[in-house]
Amino acid sequence: MHILNSLDEWRFSINASNIYLNISNSLSTPINNCPETNFLTSLNETGSSDSNDDISSLLKSQRINYPKKIIIGHLNINSIRNKFVLLQEIVESNLDIFLITESKIDDSFPNSQFSIPDYRLFRKDRNVNGGGLLLYVNQNIPGKIINSFFFEFEILAFEFSVANKKWLLLGIYKPPSVNEEAFFREIIAALNSYSSDYENFILMGDFNATTENHHLKDLLNTFAFDSLIKEPTCFKSTTPTCIDLIL
């Protein structure tokens, strides 16, 4: 998770295809090291957080400035169970598509526990001890989840349309223990299969690999992808790394 010191660290990018990308996945001030960040510890006694209020205000201003763009975000939340209320305050009406990695829930948690008004929720659970994906999509965005035999790993594929163009978004979480070669080989195979059906792709999530990783490099070079995330996103060691990516 990318931890903010100030709002100046937020980065935005507008591309030519009418997609406005929020390319920071950060929702908090520095608290703990990745991956154990708990942004709820920044709450004060009134149940609000100045830093999260600032981020919410920033997102609202971007919504005003770019009313016809789609705002997309990602957060490695390291368990959503006790963090949903604050998350909802930030997401609601501010983000159009929002991916959460490491949700750490299973099917004993109903959708209603994590529902946000006017958003559709898609899930790929693992268990309460690790992994899992949640994808929130504004109900005004036409689209659907694509079920594919390719995705043996933790990947959600969401098809949507913007300006009469079809997009495929892959929400990704690669656990550190997963074989890198097999994981990226699966993604490349899926993209090769879907390349005739979609004009545009977005890959986002926690890759647990930097763009210097040779398997990820193969993916970037094969499809001419670029990483919009340039700043470090994980601080679990003395050398911060950029492993939460939007491609």
Coordinates of C-alpha atoms in Angstrom, one line a residue:
M1 CA 0.0 0.0 0.0
H2 CA 1.3 3.5 -0.9
I3 CA 1.3 5.7 2.2
L4 CA 0.9 9.4 1.8
N5 CA 2.9 12.0 3.6
S6 CA 1.0 14.8 1.9
L7 CA -1.5 15.4 -0.9
D8 CA 1.4 16.5 -3.0
E9 CA 2.2 12.8 -3.5
W10 CA -1.0 12.1 -5.3
R11 CA -0.5 11.6 -9.0
F12 CA -3.1 11.7 -11.7
S13 CA -3.1 10.9 -15.4
I14 CA -5.5 11.5 -18.2
N15 CA -5.2 9.4 -21.3
A16 CA -6.7 9.8 -24.7
S17 CA -9.5 7.3 -24.3
N18 CA -11.7 9.3 -22.0
I19 CA -10.6 7.3 -18.9
Y20 CA -9.4 9.4 -15.9
L21 CA -7.2 7.3 -13.7
N22 CA -6.5 7.9 -10.1
I23 CA -3.2 6.2 -10.0
S24 CA -2.5 6.4 -6.2
N25 CA -3.9 3.6 -4.1
S26 CA -3.4 5.5 -0.9
L27 CA -6.0 6.4 1.7
S28 CA -4.0 7.3 4.8
T29 CA -1.1 9.0 6.5
P30 CA 2.0 6.9 7.5
I31 CA 1.1 4.4 10.2
N32 CA 2.6 1.0 9.8
N33 CA 4.8 -0.7 7.2
C34 CA 3.3 -2.6 4.3
P35 CA 1.6 -5.0 4.2
E36 CA 0.2 -4.5 7.7
T37 CA -1.1 -1.0 7.2
N38 CA -4.3 -0.2 9.1
F39 CA -5.6 3.2 8.1
L40 CA -8.2 3.0 10.9
T41 CA -5.6 3.7 13.5
S42 CA -5.4 7.3 12.1
L43 CA -9.0 7.9 13.2
N44 CA -9.6 10.3 16.1
E45 CA -12.1 9.9 18.8
T46 CA -14.9 11.5 16.7
G47 CA -14.5 8.7 14.1
S48 CA -13.0 10.9 11.4
S49 CA -9.5 11.3 10.0
D50 CA -8.1 14.6 8.8
S51 CA -6.0 12.9 6.2
N52 CA -8.8 10.8 4.9
D53 CA -11.1 13.9 4.9
D54 CA -8.4 15.6 2.7
I55 CA -8.3 12.7 0.3
S56 CA -12.1 12.6 0.1
S57 CA -12.1 16.4 -0.6
L58 CA -9.4 15.9 -3.3
L59 CA -11.4 13.2 -5.0
K60 CA -14.5 15.3 -4.9
S61 CA -12.6 18.2 -6.6
Q62 CA -11.4 15.8 -9.3
R63 CA -14.9 14.7 -9.8
I64 CA -16.0 18.3 -10.3
N65 CA -13.0 19.1 -12.6
Y66 CA -13.5 16.0 -14.7
P67 CA -17.3 15.2 -14.6
K68 CA -17.2 13.1 -17.8
K69 CA -14.1 11.0 -16.9
I70 CA -14.0 7.7 -15.1
I71 CA -12.0 7.7 -11.9
I72 CA -10.4 4.4 -11.0
G73 CA -8.5 3.5 -7.8
H74 CA -6.8 0.6 -6.0
L75 CA -6.1 -0.2 -2.4
N76 CA -4.4 -3.1 -0.7
I77 CA -6.5 -3.0 2.4
N78 CA -5.0 -6.0 4.4
S79 CA -8.5 -7.1 5.6
I80 CA -11.6 -5.1 5.0
R81 CA -13.6 -6.4 8.0
N82 CA -13.0 -3.5 10.4
K83 CA -12.2 -0.8 7.9
F84 CA -15.3 -0.7 5.8
V85 CA -17.0 2.4 7.2
L86 CA -14.1 4.7 6.5
L87 CA -13.6 3.1 3.2
Q88 CA -17.2 3.8 2.2
E89 CA -16.9 7.5 3.1
I90 CA -14.0 7.9 0.7
V91 CA -15.3 5.7 -2.2
E92 CA -18.9 6.8 -2.3
S93 CA -19.6 9.2 -5.2
N94 CA -15.9 9.8 -5.6
L95 CA -14.7 6.7 -7.5
D96 CA -16.2 4.9 -10.4
I97 CA -14.3 1.7 -10.3
F98 CA -12.4 0.7 -7.1
L99 CA -10.4 -2.4 -6.6
I100 CA -9.5 -3.8 -3.2
T101 CA -6.8 -6.4 -2.8
E102 CA -6.2 -8.7 0.2
S103 CA -9.8 -8.3 1.4
K104 CA -9.3 -11.4 3.6
I105 CA -13.0 -12.5 3.8
D106 CA -14.8 -15.7 2.8
D107 CA -18.4 -16.6 1.9
S108 CA -19.5 -16.4 5.5
F109 CA -19.4 -12.6 5.0
P110 CA -22.5 -11.5 3.0
N111 CA -22.4 -8.9 0.3
S112 CA -24.7 -6.7 2.3
Q113 CA -22.0 -6.3 4.9
F114 CA -19.8 -4.4 2.4
S115 CA -22.3 -2.9 0.0
I116 CA -22.1 0.7 -1.0
P117 CA -25.2 2.5 -2.3
D118 CA -25.2 2.9 -6.1
Y119 CA -22.3 0.5 -6.6
R120 CA -22.2 -3.1 -7.8
L121 CA -19.9 -5.4 -5.8
F122 CA -17.9 -8.2 -7.4
R123 CA -15.8 -10.6 -5.3
K124 CA -13.2 -13.3 -5.6
D125 CA -12.6 -14.5 -2.0
R126 CA -9.9 -16.7 -0.7
N127 CA -10.2 -17.0 3.1
V128 CA -10.0 -14.8 6.2
N129 CA -6.2 -15.4 6.5
G130 CA -5.2 -13.9 3.2
G131 CA -5.8 -12.8 -0.4
G132 CA -9.1 -11.9 -1.9
L133 CA -10.4 -9.2 -4.3
L134 CA -13.3 -6.8 -4.1
L135 CA -14.3 -4.7 -7.1
Y136 CA -16.8 -1.8 -6.7
V137 CA -18.3 -0.4 -9.9
N138 CA -20.6 2.5 -10.2
Q139 CA -24.0 1.3 -11.3
N140 CA -24.0 3.8 -14.1
I141 CA -21.1 2.1 -15.8
P142 CA -22.3 -0.7 -18.1
G143 CA -20.3 -3.8 -17.7
K144 CA -20.0 -7.4 -16.5
I145 CA -17.6 -9.9 -15.0
I146 CA -15.9 -12.2 -17.5
N147 CA -15.6 -15.7 -16.3
S148 CA -12.5 -17.3 -17.9
F149 CA -10.8 -20.7 -17.6
F150 CA -7.5 -18.7 -17.7
F151 CA -7.8 -17.3 -14.3
E152 CA -6.7 -19.9 -11.8
F153 CA -5.1 -17.2 -9.7
E154 CA -6.6 -14.2 -7.9
I155 CA -7.8 -12.2 -10.9
L156 CA -11.1 -10.5 -11.6
A157 CA -11.9 -9.6 -15.2
F158 CA -14.4 -6.8 -15.7
E159 CA -15.6 -5.7 -19.2
F160 CA -17.0 -2.2 -19.5
S161 CA -17.7 0.3 -22.3
V162 CA -16.7 3.9 -22.6
A163 CA -17.4 6.1 -25.6
N164 CA -18.5 3.1 -27.6
K165 CA -15.2 1.3 -26.9
K166 CA -14.9 -1.9 -25.0
W167 CA -12.4 -2.1 -22.2
L168 CA -11.2 -5.1 -20.1
L169 CA -10.0 -4.4 -16.6
L170 CA -8.0 -7.1 -14.8
G171 CA -8.0 -6.7 -11.0
I172 CA -5.0 -8.6 -9.8
Y173 CA -3.5 -9.9 -6.5
K174 CA -0.4 -12.0 -6.7
P175 CA 0.6 -13.5 -3.4
P176 CA 4.3 -13.5 -2.8
S177 CA 4.3 -17.3 -2.6
V178 CA 2.8 -17.8 -6.1
N179 CA 5.2 -18.9 -8.9
E180 CA 5.9 -15.7 -10.9
E181 CA 6.5 -17.4 -14.2
A182 CA 3.2 -19.3 -14.1
F183 CA 1.3 -16.3 -12.9
F184 CA 2.5 -13.9 -15.6
R185 CA 2.3 -16.7 -18.2
E186 CA -1.4 -17.0 -17.4
I187 CA -2.0 -13.2 -17.8
I188 CA -0.2 -13.2 -21.1
A189 CA -2.3 -16.1 -22.4
A190 CA -5.5 -14.4 -21.3
L191 CA -4.6 -11.1 -23.0
N192 CA -3.6 -13.0 -26.2
S193 CA -7.0 -14.7 -26.1
Y194 CA -8.9 -11.5 -25.5
S195 CA -6.9 -9.2 -27.8
S196 CA -9.4 -9.7 -30.7
D197 CA -12.3 -8.7 -28.5
Y198 CA -11.1 -5.6 -26.7
E199 CA -9.4 -2.5 -27.9
N200 CA -8.1 -1.5 -24.5
F201 CA -6.9 -3.1 -21.3
I202 CA -6.2 -1.9 -17.8
L203 CA -4.3 -4.1 -15.4
M204 CA -4.3 -3.0 -11.8
G205 CA -3.6 -4.3 -8.3
D206 CA -0.9 -5.8 -6.1
F207 CA 1.6 -7.6 -8.3
N208 CA 4.2 -8.2 -5.6
A209 CA 6.7 -7.4 -8.3
T210 CA 8.3 -4.3 -9.6
T211 CA 8.6 -3.4 -13.3
E212 CA 12.2 -4.6 -13.1
N213 CA 11.0 -8.1 -12.6
H214 CA 11.8 -10.0 -15.8
H215 CA 8.5 -11.8 -16.0
L216 CA 6.6 -8.6 -15.6
K217 CA 8.9 -6.9 -18.1
D218 CA 7.9 -9.6 -20.6
L219 CA 4.3 -8.7 -20.1
L220 CA 5.0 -5.0 -20.5
N221 CA 7.0 -5.5 -23.6
T222 CA 4.7 -8.0 -25.2
F223 CA 1.7 -5.6 -25.0
A224 CA 3.4 -2.3 -25.0
F225 CA 2.1 -1.5 -21.5
D226 CA 3.4 1.2 -19.3
S227 CA 3.1 1.5 -15.5
L228 CA 1.3 4.7 -14.4
I229 CA 2.6 4.2 -10.9
K230 CA 6.1 5.6 -10.6
E231 CA 6.5 6.1 -6.8
P232 CA 7.1 3.4 -4.2
T233 CA 4.0 1.8 -2.8
C234 CA 5.4 -0.7 -0.3
F235 CA 7.6 0.2 2.7
K236 CA 8.0 -3.1 4.5
S237 CA 11.8 -3.0 4.2
T238 CA 14.5 -0.3 4.3
T239 CA 14.2 -0.1 0.5
P240 CA 10.7 1.0 -0.6
T241 CA 9.3 -0.7 -3.7
C242 CA 6.7 -0.1 -6.3
I243 CA 4.6 -3.2 -6.5
D244 CA 1.0 -1.8 -6.6
L245 CA 0.5 -1.0 -10.2
I246 CA -1.8 0.3 -12.9
L247 CA -0.8 -0.7 -16.4

